[in-house]
GROMACS .gro file of C-alpha atoms in nm:
model
  457
    1LEU     CA    1   1.744   0.151  -1.076
    2HIS     CA    2   1.795   0.327  -0.747
    3VAL     CA    3   2.047   0.223  -0.534
    4ARG     CA    4   2.077   0.255  -0.167
    5SER     CA    5   2.380   0.198   0.042
    6ARG     CA    6   2.450  -0.074   0.284
    7ARG     CA    7   2.360   0.117   0.566
    8GLN     CA    8   2.038   0.238   0.476
    9ARG     CA    9   1.918  -0.096   0.297
   10GLN     CA   10   1.998  -0.230   0.661
   11MET     CA   11   1.828   0.055   0.867
   12CYS     CA   12   1.526  -0.028   0.626
   13ILE     CA   13   1.494  -0.402   0.698
   14ARG     CA   14   1.506  -0.335   1.028
   15ASP     CA   15   1.237  -0.079   1.086
   16ARG     CA   16   1.023  -0.302   0.834
   17LYS     CA   17   1.061  -0.602   1.083
   18SER     CA   18   0.994  -0.398   1.382
   19ILE     CA   19   0.663  -0.250   1.268
   20PHE     CA   20   0.541  -0.570   1.110
   21SER     CA   21   0.618  -0.739   1.439
   22TYR     CA   22   0.380  -0.477   1.640
   23THR     CA   23   0.114  -0.581   1.380
   24ARG     CA   24   0.169  -0.984   1.420
   25MET     CA   25   0.166  -0.934   1.809
   26ILE     CA   26  -0.148  -0.772   1.794
   27ALA     CA   27  -0.254  -1.030   1.575
   28PHE     CA   28  -0.165  -1.312   1.771
   29GLY     CA   29  -0.214  -1.131   2.126
   30PHE     CA   30  -0.563  -1.159   2.052
   31LEU     CA   31  -0.584  -1.552   1.908
   32ALA     CA   32  -0.370  -1.645   2.224
   33VAL     CA   33  -0.656  -1.434   2.445
   34ILE     CA   34  -0.983  -1.622   2.229
   35LEU     CA   35  -0.799  -1.946   2.284
   36MET     CA   36  -0.759  -1.916   2.657
   37GLY     CA   37  -1.130  -1.825   2.669
   38THR     CA   38  -1.259  -2.071   2.478
   39LEU     CA   39  -1.033  -2.336   2.739
   40LEU     CA   40  -1.198  -2.153   3.045
   41LEU     CA   41  -1.529  -2.177   2.871
   42SER     CA   42  -1.469  -2.522   2.796
   43LEU     CA   43  -1.499  -2.610   3.136
   44PRO     CA   44  -1.809  -2.806   3.299
   45ILE     CA   45  -1.825  -2.525   3.575
   46ALA     CA   46  -1.883  -2.244   3.302
   47ALA     CA   47  -2.217  -2.427   3.212
   48ARG     CA   48  -2.523  -2.385   3.401
   49SER     CA   49  -2.624  -2.730   3.362
   50GLY     CA   50  -2.250  -2.876   3.432
   51ASP     CA   51  -2.191  -3.060   3.098
   52ARG     CA   52  -1.894  -2.975   2.874
   53THR     CA   53  -1.999  -2.704   2.591
   54PRO     CA   54  -1.935  -2.819   2.229
   55LEU     CA   55  -1.566  -2.689   2.172
   56ILE     CA   56  -1.748  -2.468   1.869
   57ASP     CA   57  -1.936  -2.297   2.055
   58CYS     CA   58  -1.724  -2.196   2.362
   59PHE     CA   59  -1.478  -2.097   2.072
   60PHE     CA   60  -1.738  -1.879   1.880
   61THR     CA   61  -1.883  -1.721   2.211
   62ALA     CA   62  -1.497  -1.660   2.342
   63THR     CA   63  -1.401  -1.492   1.971
   64SER     CA   64  -1.742  -1.278   2.017
   65ALA     CA   65  -1.632  -1.132   2.341
   66THR     CA   66  -1.274  -1.068   2.280
   67CYS     CA   67  -1.357  -0.919   1.972
   68VAL     CA   68  -1.629  -0.733   2.160
   69THR     CA   69  -1.927  -0.796   1.901
   70GLY     CA   70  -2.181  -0.942   2.051
   71LEU     CA   71  -2.323  -1.257   1.842
   72THR     CA   72  -2.412  -1.560   2.023
   73VAL     CA   73  -2.489  -1.907   1.919
   74LEU     CA   74  -2.619  -2.007   2.291
   75ASP     CA   75  -2.817  -1.773   2.539
   76THR     CA   76  -2.575  -1.587   2.739
   77TYR     CA   77  -2.813  -1.615   3.063
   78MET     CA   78  -2.946  -1.969   2.980
   79HIS     CA   79  -2.643  -2.165   2.907
   80TRP     CA   80  -2.357  -2.023   3.072
   81SER     CA   81  -2.312  -2.025   3.464
   82SER     CA   82  -2.208  -1.753   3.696
   83PHE     CA   83  -1.865  -1.819   3.662
   84GLY     CA   84  -1.891  -1.870   3.254
   85HIS     CA   85  -2.084  -1.501   3.321
   86VAL     CA   86  -1.733  -1.412   3.482
   87ILE     CA   87  -1.545  -1.516   3.193
   88ILE     CA   88  -1.742  -1.351   2.926
   89LEU     CA   89  -1.718  -0.987   3.107
   90GLY     CA   90  -1.337  -1.032   3.148
   91LEU     CA   91  -1.289  -1.162   2.771
   92ILE     CA   92  -1.512  -0.818   2.652
   93GLN     CA   93  -1.303  -0.605   2.903
   94ILE     CA   94  -1.018  -0.719   2.775
   95GLY     CA   95  -1.130  -0.749   2.407
   96GLY     CA   96  -1.260  -0.325   2.461
   97LEU     CA   97  -0.941  -0.210   2.633
   98GLY     CA   98  -0.699  -0.433   2.417
   99PHE     CA   99  -0.442  -0.715   2.570
  100MET     CA  100  -0.151  -0.472   2.550
  101THR     CA  101  -0.322  -0.223   2.830
  102ILE     CA  102  -0.398  -0.487   3.027
  103ILE     CA  103  -0.034  -0.667   3.021
  104THR     CA  104   0.076  -0.269   3.068
  105MET     CA  105  -0.126  -0.194   3.363
  106PHE     CA  106   0.042  -0.533   3.539
  107SER     CA  107   0.367  -0.433   3.442
  108ILE     CA  108   0.318  -0.097   3.616
  109PHE     CA  109   0.179  -0.301   3.894
  110THR     CA  110   0.431  -0.518   3.972
  111ARG     CA  111   0.707  -0.198   3.859
  112LYS     CA  112   0.872  -0.367   3.578
  113HIS     CA  113   1.063  -0.156   3.333
  114ILE     CA  114   0.856  -0.136   2.999
  115SER     CA  115   1.059  -0.150   2.710
  116LEU     CA  116   1.106   0.062   2.422
  117TYR     CA  117   0.963  -0.245   2.199
  118GLU     CA  118   0.659  -0.290   2.457
  119ARG     CA  119   0.606   0.105   2.401
  120ARG     CA  120   0.583   0.095   1.991
  121LEU     CA  121   0.339  -0.166   2.052
  122LEU     CA  122   0.125   0.002   2.250
  123MET     CA  123   0.114   0.276   2.039
  124GLN     CA  124  -0.002   0.037   1.767
  125SER     CA  125  -0.226  -0.142   2.031
  126ALA     CA  126  -0.389   0.215   2.141
  127GLY     CA  127  -0.436   0.375   1.822
  128THR     CA  128  -0.254   0.666   1.897
  129ILE     CA  129   0.041   0.831   1.671
  130ARG     CA  130   0.289   0.955   1.922
  131LEU     CA  131   0.504   0.736   2.140
  132SER     CA  132   0.587   1.038   2.353
  133GLY     CA  133   0.357   1.022   2.704
  134ILE     CA  134   0.200   0.637   2.616
  135ILE     CA  135   0.227   0.492   2.915
  136THR     CA  136   0.065   0.802   3.104
  137MET     CA  137  -0.176   0.798   2.865
  138ILE     CA  138  -0.268   0.380   2.919
  139LYS     CA  139  -0.341   0.481   3.275
  140ARG     CA  140  -0.523   0.763   3.205
  141VAL     CA  141  -0.754   0.538   2.975
  142VAL     CA  142  -0.788   0.273   3.226
  143ILE     CA  143  -0.898   0.445   3.469
  144GLY     CA  144  -1.117   0.670   3.255
  145THR     CA  145  -1.276   0.366   3.150
  146PHE     CA  146  -1.333   0.251   3.492
  147CYS     CA  147  -1.514   0.567   3.592
  148VAL     CA  148  -1.726   0.584   3.306
  149GLU     CA  149  -1.830   0.202   3.368
  150GLY     CA  150  -1.910   0.280   3.722
  151ILE     CA  151  -2.111   0.595   3.694
  152GLY     CA  152  -2.275   0.383   3.392
  153ALA     CA  153  -2.341   0.074   3.640
  154VAL     CA  154  -2.476   0.342   3.912
  155PHE     CA  155  -2.757   0.451   3.659
  156LEU     CA  156  -2.827   0.121   3.494
  157SER     CA  157  -2.872  -0.036   3.917
  158LEU     CA  158  -3.168   0.241   3.963
  159ARG     CA  159  -3.347   0.012   3.716
  160PHE     CA  160  -3.227  -0.333   3.813
  161CYS     CA  161  -3.164  -0.337   4.184
  162PRO     CA  162  -3.554  -0.264   4.282
  163LYS     CA  163  -3.626  -0.533   4.009
  164LEU     CA  164  -3.334  -0.813   4.121
  165GLY     CA  165  -3.226  -0.719   4.453
  166PHE     CA  166  -2.957  -0.523   4.530
  167ALA     CA  167  -2.652  -0.822   4.500
  168LYS     CA  168  -2.808  -0.951   4.143
  169GLY     CA  169  -2.890  -0.548   4.009
  170LEU     CA  170  -2.600  -0.450   4.080
  171TRP     CA  171  -2.428  -0.755   3.892
  172TYR     CA  172  -2.648  -0.685   3.575
  173ALA     CA  173  -2.579  -0.313   3.602
  174VAL     CA  174  -2.188  -0.384   3.607
  175PHE     CA  175  -2.208  -0.647   3.310
  176HIS     CA  176  -2.415  -0.394   3.097
  177SER     CA  177  -2.233  -0.123   3.186
  178VAL     CA  178  -1.898  -0.256   3.088
  179SER     CA  179  -2.067  -0.474   2.756
  180ALA     CA  180  -2.242  -0.153   2.646
  181PHE     CA  181  -1.873   0.064   2.715
  182CYS     CA  182  -1.656  -0.189   2.542
  183ASN     CA  183  -1.956  -0.230   2.232
  184ALA     CA  184  -1.986  -0.555   2.322
  185GLY     CA  185  -2.357  -0.595   2.314
  186PHE     CA  186  -2.364  -0.925   2.546
  187ASP     CA  187  -2.683  -0.899   2.754
  188LEU     CA  188  -2.832  -1.151   3.045
  189MET     CA  189  -3.192  -1.044   2.978
  190GLY     CA  190  -3.276  -1.433   2.882
  191ARG     CA  191  -3.358  -1.425   3.240
  192PHE     CA  192  -3.692  -1.274   3.173
  193ASN     CA  193  -3.731  -1.404   2.848
  194GLU     CA  194  -3.665  -1.142   2.638
  195VAL     CA  195  -3.423  -1.088   2.312
  196SER     CA  196  -3.137  -0.852   2.414
  197LEU     CA  197  -3.301  -0.519   2.535
  198THR     CA  198  -3.699  -0.580   2.358
  199GLY     CA  199  -3.833  -0.528   2.693
  200TYR     CA  200  -3.671  -0.166   2.743
  201TYR     CA  201  -3.750  -0.026   2.447
  202ASN     CA  202  -4.006   0.255   2.608
  203ASP     CA  203  -3.750   0.279   2.921
  204PRO     CA  204  -3.530   0.615   2.842
  205LEU     CA  205  -3.276   0.543   3.173
  206VAL     CA  206  -3.197   0.248   3.050
  207CYS     CA  207  -3.169   0.355   2.677
  208ILE     CA  208  -2.988   0.693   2.748
  209THR     CA  209  -2.740   0.542   3.004
  210LEU     CA  210  -2.646   0.251   2.730
  211MET     CA  211  -2.619   0.520   2.435
  212VAL     CA  212  -2.416   0.747   2.616
  213LEU     CA  213  -2.174   0.454   2.724
  214ILE     CA  214  -2.184   0.343   2.340
  215VAL     CA  215  -2.101   0.663   2.220
  216ILE     CA  216  -1.808   0.750   2.456
  217GLY     CA  217  -1.649   0.399   2.431
  218GLY     CA  218  -1.694   0.456   2.043
  219LEU     CA  219  -1.548   0.804   2.012
  220GLY     CA  220  -1.175   0.666   2.094
  221PHE     CA  221  -0.936   0.694   2.353
  222LEU     CA  222  -0.706   0.982   2.187
  223VAL     CA  223  -1.067   1.209   2.144
  224TRP     CA  224  -1.153   1.166   2.498
  225SER     CA  225  -0.791   1.321   2.575
  226ASP     CA  226  -0.794   1.583   2.313
  227VAL     CA  227  -1.132   1.687   2.423
  228ILE     CA  228  -1.026   1.708   2.780
  229LYS     CA  229  -0.690   1.865   2.725
  230CYS     CA  230  -0.893   2.186   2.512
  231ARG     CA  231  -1.193   2.192   2.765
  232PHE     CA  232  -1.446   2.120   2.510
  233VAL     CA  233  -1.321   2.413   2.257
  234PHE     CA  234  -1.401   2.231   1.936
  235LYS     CA  235  -1.165   2.513   1.776
  236LYS     CA  236  -0.857   2.403   1.978
  237MET     CA  237  -0.907   2.037   1.934
  238GLU     CA  238  -0.682   1.855   1.685
  239LEU     CA  239  -0.785   1.767   1.342
  240HIS     CA  240  -0.856   1.398   1.438
  241SER     CA  241  -1.065   1.494   1.752
  242LYS     CA  242  -1.273   1.736   1.469
  243LEU     CA  243  -1.317   1.487   1.219
  244VAL     CA  244  -1.432   1.179   1.470
  245LEU     CA  245  -1.647   1.444   1.692
  246THR     CA  246  -1.814   1.595   1.308
  247VAL     CA  247  -1.897   1.257   1.165
  248THR     CA  248  -2.025   1.054   1.490
  249ALA     CA  249  -2.271   1.364   1.523
  250LEU     CA  250  -2.365   1.348   1.125
  251LEU     CA  251  -2.425   0.952   1.162
  252VAL     CA  252  -2.606   0.965   1.530
  253PHE     CA  253  -2.867   1.260   1.439
  254GLY     CA  254  -2.876   1.160   1.033
  255GLY     CA  255  -2.941   0.812   1.106
  256ALA     CA  256  -3.196   0.837   1.388
  257ALA     CA  257  -3.375   1.119   1.132
  258VAL     CA  258  -3.388   0.878   0.866
  259LEU     CA  259  -3.450   0.554   1.092
  260PHE     CA  260  -3.730   0.766   1.216
  261MET     CA  261  -3.919   0.847   0.871
  262THR     CA  262  -3.837   0.482   0.751
  263GLU     CA  263  -3.931   0.275   1.005
  264LYS     CA  264  -4.237   0.498   1.154
  265ASN     CA  265  -4.499   0.244   0.985
  266GLY     CA  266  -4.251  -0.051   0.985
  267ALA     CA  267  -4.045  -0.160   1.272
  268PHE     CA  268  -4.167   0.124   1.517
  269LYS     CA  269  -4.538   0.099   1.421
  270GLY     CA  270  -4.737   0.063   1.703
  271MET     CA  271  -4.478   0.264   1.969
  272THR     CA  272  -4.573   0.596   2.027
  273THR     CA  273  -4.413   0.924   1.911
  274GLY     CA  274  -4.146   0.982   2.195
  275GLU     CA  275  -4.104   0.558   2.174
  276GLN     CA  276  -3.999   0.568   1.809
  277VAL     CA  277  -3.740   0.886   1.852
  278LEU     CA  278  -3.595   0.704   2.144
  279SER     CA  279  -3.564   0.337   1.952
  280ALA     CA  280  -3.431   0.562   1.617
  281PHE     CA  281  -3.164   0.707   1.831
  282PHE     CA  282  -3.076   0.369   1.996
  283GLN     CA  283  -3.073   0.207   1.647
  284SER     CA  284  -2.865   0.442   1.520
  285ILE     CA  285  -2.613   0.445   1.795
  286THR     CA  286  -2.632   0.058   1.857
  287LEU     CA  287  -2.553  -0.007   1.506
  288ARG     CA  288  -2.189   0.117   1.599
  289THR     CA  289  -2.109  -0.138   1.704
  290ALA     CA  290  -2.260  -0.206   2.029
  291GLY     CA  291  -2.488  -0.498   1.922
  292PHE     CA  292  -2.786  -0.437   2.154
  293PHE     CA  293  -3.138  -0.363   2.005
  294THR     CA  294  -3.501  -0.307   2.120
  295PHE     CA  295  -3.689  -0.428   1.846
  296ASP     CA  296  -3.673  -0.738   1.579
  297GLN     CA  297  -3.386  -0.656   1.319
  298SER     CA  298  -3.586  -0.860   1.084
  299LYS     CA  299  -3.901  -0.660   1.090
  300LEU     CA  300  -3.694  -0.342   0.936
  301SER     CA  301  -3.796  -0.206   0.599
  302ASN     CA  302  -3.574  -0.269   0.347
  303SER     CA  303  -3.486   0.114   0.350
  304GLY     CA  304  -3.407   0.100   0.718
  305TYR     CA  305  -3.212  -0.250   0.641
  306ILE     CA  306  -3.009  -0.080   0.389
  307LEU     CA  307  -2.903   0.244   0.602
  308SER     CA  308  -2.864  -0.013   0.889
  309THR     CA  309  -2.623  -0.229   0.702
  310LEU     CA  310  -2.437   0.078   0.597
  311LEU     CA  311  -2.397   0.209   0.973
  312MET     CA  312  -2.275  -0.124   1.082
  313PHE     CA  313  -2.011  -0.107   0.813
  314ILE     CA  314  -1.869   0.241   0.916
  315GLY     CA  315  -1.890   0.154   1.295
  316GLY     CA  316  -1.697   0.363   1.536
  317SER     CA  317  -1.353   0.548   1.542
  318PRO     CA  318  -1.024   0.455   1.544
  319GLY     CA  319  -0.847   0.365   1.907
  320SER     CA  320  -1.203   0.293   2.027
  321THR     CA  321  -1.348  -0.036   2.163
  322ALA     CA  322  -1.557  -0.006   1.841
  323GLY     CA  323  -1.538  -0.188   1.481
  324GLY     CA  324  -1.617  -0.118   1.133
  325VAL     CA  325  -1.436   0.024   0.897
  326LYS     CA  326  -1.393   0.372   1.088
  327THR     CA  327  -1.567   0.694   1.084
  328THR     CA  328  -1.203   0.890   0.967
  329THR     CA  329  -1.139   0.605   0.690
  330MET     CA  330  -1.500   0.662   0.544
  331ALA     CA  331  -1.472   1.054   0.565
  332VAL     CA  332  -1.120   1.078   0.447
  333ALA     CA  333  -1.238   0.809   0.134
  334PHE     CA  334  -1.569   1.031   0.110
  335LEU     CA  335  -1.393   1.363   0.063
  336ASN     CA  336  -1.093   1.223  -0.168
  337LEU     CA  337  -1.435   1.131  -0.373
  338ILE     CA  338  -1.545   1.504  -0.376
  339SER     CA  339  -1.227   1.604  -0.430
  340VAL     CA  340  -1.156   1.409  -0.746
  341ALA     CA  341  -1.519   1.507  -0.898
  342ARG     CA  342  -1.375   1.887  -0.836
  343ASN     CA  343  -1.053   1.790  -1.023
  344ASN     CA  344  -0.842   1.850  -0.698
  345ASP     CA  345  -0.541   1.688  -0.636
  346ASP     CA  346  -0.556   1.726  -0.259
  347VAL     CA  347  -0.812   1.649   0.029
  348VAL     CA  348  -0.865   1.899   0.272
  349ILE     CA  349  -1.083   1.936   0.564
  350PHE     CA  350  -1.098   2.224   0.819
  351LYS     CA  351  -0.842   2.403   0.639
  352ARG     CA  352  -0.555   2.111   0.680
  353LYS     CA  353  -0.467   1.833   0.358
  354ILE     CA  354  -0.461   1.483   0.471
  355ASN     CA  355  -0.153   1.320   0.363
  356ASN     CA  356  -0.180   1.163   0.039
  357LYS     CA  357  -0.047   0.782   0.209
  358VAL     CA  358  -0.340   0.823   0.441
  359VAL     CA  359  -0.597   0.872   0.191
  360ILE     CA  360  -0.480   0.542   0.016
  361GLN     CA  361  -0.482   0.358   0.333
  362SER     CA  362  -0.841   0.463   0.381
  363VAL     CA  363  -0.963   0.307   0.058
  364ALA     CA  364  -0.763   0.001   0.111
  365ILE     CA  365  -0.931  -0.090   0.441
  366ILE     CA  366  -1.278  -0.010   0.279
  367GLY     CA  367  -1.189  -0.235  -0.002
  368ILE     CA  368  -1.010  -0.508   0.263
  369HIS     CA  369  -1.364  -0.529   0.455
  370ILE     CA  370  -1.596  -0.547   0.140
  371LEU     CA  371  -1.375  -0.815  -0.004
  372MET     CA  372  -1.357  -1.034   0.324
  373ALA     CA  373  -1.724  -0.976   0.390
  374SER     CA  374  -1.823  -1.089   0.007
  375ILE     CA  375  -1.631  -1.413   0.079
  376ALA     CA  376  -1.789  -1.453   0.360
  377ILE     CA  377  -2.121  -1.407   0.218
  378PHE     CA  378  -2.060  -1.638  -0.072
  379ILE     CA  379  -1.956  -1.905   0.092
  380ILE     CA  380  -2.225  -1.906   0.374
  381CYS     CA  381  -2.511  -1.875   0.114
  382TYR     CA  382  -2.366  -2.156  -0.031
  383LEU     CA  383  -2.356  -2.344   0.294
  384GLU     CA  384  -2.700  -2.245   0.456
  385PRO     CA  385  -3.036  -2.235   0.323
  386ILE     CA  386  -3.099  -1.903   0.413
  387GLY     CA  387  -3.220  -1.563   0.275
  388LEU     CA  388  -2.943  -1.353   0.117
  389ARG     CA  389  -3.095  -1.067   0.342
  390GLU     CA  390  -2.989  -1.229   0.653
  391VAL     CA  391  -2.687  -1.337   0.532
  392ILE     CA  392  -2.555  -1.008   0.452
  393TYR     CA  393  -2.685  -0.851   0.787
  394GLU     CA  394  -2.497  -1.129   1.001
  395SER     CA  395  -2.174  -1.090   0.793
  396VAL     CA  396  -2.130  -0.710   0.816
  397SER     CA  397  -2.251  -0.749   1.161
  398ALA     CA  398  -1.958  -0.952   1.209
  399ILE     CA  399  -1.697  -0.819   1.028
  400SER     CA  400  -1.790  -0.474   1.203
  401THR     CA  401  -1.813  -0.644   1.530
  402VAL     CA  402  -2.149  -0.542   1.597
  403GLY     CA  403  -2.326  -0.801   1.718
  404ILE     CA  404  -2.719  -0.718   1.588
  405SER     CA  405  -2.850  -1.029   1.440
  406MET     CA  406  -3.176  -1.127   1.265
  407GLY     CA  407  -3.169  -1.405   1.501
  408ILE     CA  408  -2.992  -1.687   1.238
  409THR     CA  409  -2.673  -1.715   1.421
  410SER     CA  410  -2.785  -2.053   1.610
  411ASP     CA  411  -2.854  -2.176   1.289
  412PHE     CA  412  -2.542  -2.220   1.158
  413ASN     CA  413  -2.320  -2.520   1.094
  414VAL     CA  414  -1.958  -2.557   1.232
  415ALA     CA  415  -1.865  -2.408   0.890
  416SER     CA  416  -2.045  -2.074   0.871
  417LYS     CA  417  -1.998  -2.062   1.243
  418LEU     CA  418  -1.592  -2.060   1.193
  419PHE     CA  419  -1.650  -1.823   0.863
  420ILE     CA  420  -1.780  -1.559   1.082
  421ALA     CA  421  -1.578  -1.611   1.371
  422GLY     CA  422  -1.296  -1.507   1.109
  423LEU     CA  423  -1.487  -1.221   1.023
  424MET     CA  424  -1.522  -1.127   1.401
  425TYR     CA  425  -1.140  -1.129   1.466
  426SER     CA  426  -1.014  -0.941   1.193
  427GLY     CA  427  -1.271  -0.710   1.244
  428ARG     CA  428  -1.160  -0.646   1.586
  429ILE     CA  429  -0.768  -0.646   1.473
  430GLY     CA  430  -0.866  -0.479   1.172
  431GLY     CA  431  -0.807  -0.585   0.817
  432MET     CA  432  -0.497  -0.360   0.708
  433THR     CA  433  -0.346  -0.538   1.066
  434ILE     CA  434  -0.366  -0.892   0.935
  435VAL     CA  435  -0.245  -0.814   0.559
  436LEU     CA  436   0.079  -0.594   0.734
  437ALA     CA  437   0.114  -0.910   0.960
  438ILE     CA  438   0.090  -1.181   0.655
  439ALA     CA  439   0.315  -0.952   0.460
  440GLU     CA  440   0.563  -0.959   0.771
  441ASN     CA  441   0.867  -1.149   0.545
  442SER     CA  442   0.835  -0.999   0.240
  443HIS     CA  443   1.087  -0.841   0.088
  444LYS     CA  444   1.016  -0.540  -0.127
  445VAL     CA  445   1.264  -0.440  -0.366
  446LYS     CA  446   1.293  -0.045  -0.433
  447LEU     CA  447   1.237  -0.002  -0.775
  448GLU     CA  448   1.108   0.316  -0.996
  449ARG     CA  449   0.985   0.167  -1.293
  450PRO     CA  450   0.876   0.325  -1.643
  451GLU     CA  451   0.535   0.503  -1.599
  452GLU     CA  452   0.231   0.414  -1.860
  453LYS     CA  453  -0.117   0.576  -1.811
  454ILE     CA  454  -0.425   0.312  -1.897
  455LEU     CA  455  -0.767   0.359  -1.929
  456ILE     CA  456  -1.040   0.320  -1.628
  457GLY     CA  457  -1.347   0.423  -1.534
   0.00000   0.00000   0.00000
């Protein structure tokens, strides 16, 4: 038994409480935003009909918007009023940037001092690994976000303004630009009796603009900063940025190539070759984790379905607006698999060794997501008379905050909606964050136990 001094024990307990209090604050902060959104959406003014919307549907919509998912039980345009649309867009923006970023910007505007505790909380919320310069980084994130969303809105307005008039077209451009950048997937296409972007599958301006917004939003704030700092010179970038950019490129181009081959005579049948290529790239990008789609997802072949589910599960990158287990998590776990197969003790990428603790955490995060999704799939299959294929797609879409659906969300009963909402919430804040928040009060005793081997595999 290794006995530590009283001072060491006190410092360890204090540090542990501080770390866990940050994760708990993030978890409860998102929950508070969801509940506030639920309250606002339940007001009669939020519904187009002027009647109160059922509380469970308000809660589901607020959760989906705050967790930037995009799953809906009510058509966003047909059911919600202009007031409701503004509330949903506000929840999307808060969910995309992170509620702590919004609070910090208010503190900066009101010249309020930001404490060390708040800076640490910001560091945890933004997904950065450095405390120094966190306020400057947050300012850049907010300014960069509004600039990118604004540029995206300008391009989209070129399509929507001629069709809807200047004011309405500009609002549609802003709404879909924010929704794409924040990887939310909410749309207002119900106005044209269309589901998501199925009416724009052959429109390069709309599709490419949204794809660029989705990719930029899904790369992560740290990567933006590093790319600009290094002036796009790959060799000068940090290991995190190199790994994110490499994995993202492989998933986007590799996913599009495979989807083109599997769906050429399936979901893409009847399209021209150019439309098939555009649809393949859009599907490959939106699955990580935007939620827009340009064709009926139920028409996917079995191969395309499996690949789409895998891409949803991986998601975007850490510190971004995207969900999923994250690109770097999956990359580290895959590299660890290769290292074990080669009988190597270290995981090495770009001539750098990955910390063993990070390797263990990556495997744990993947395991937590699989466990949570599996439990939800089992329960929903028990509660709902729906096929396994559709339930798996919906559940993975929820926990990865993707928002793509095979059209079964509105048919769920109250219990199933609550389970899907829980998946969206846990997926947005991260499975590891939930575990740490729950384990805050647990007391760890430092013991060195006798070591013994067991058989595995």
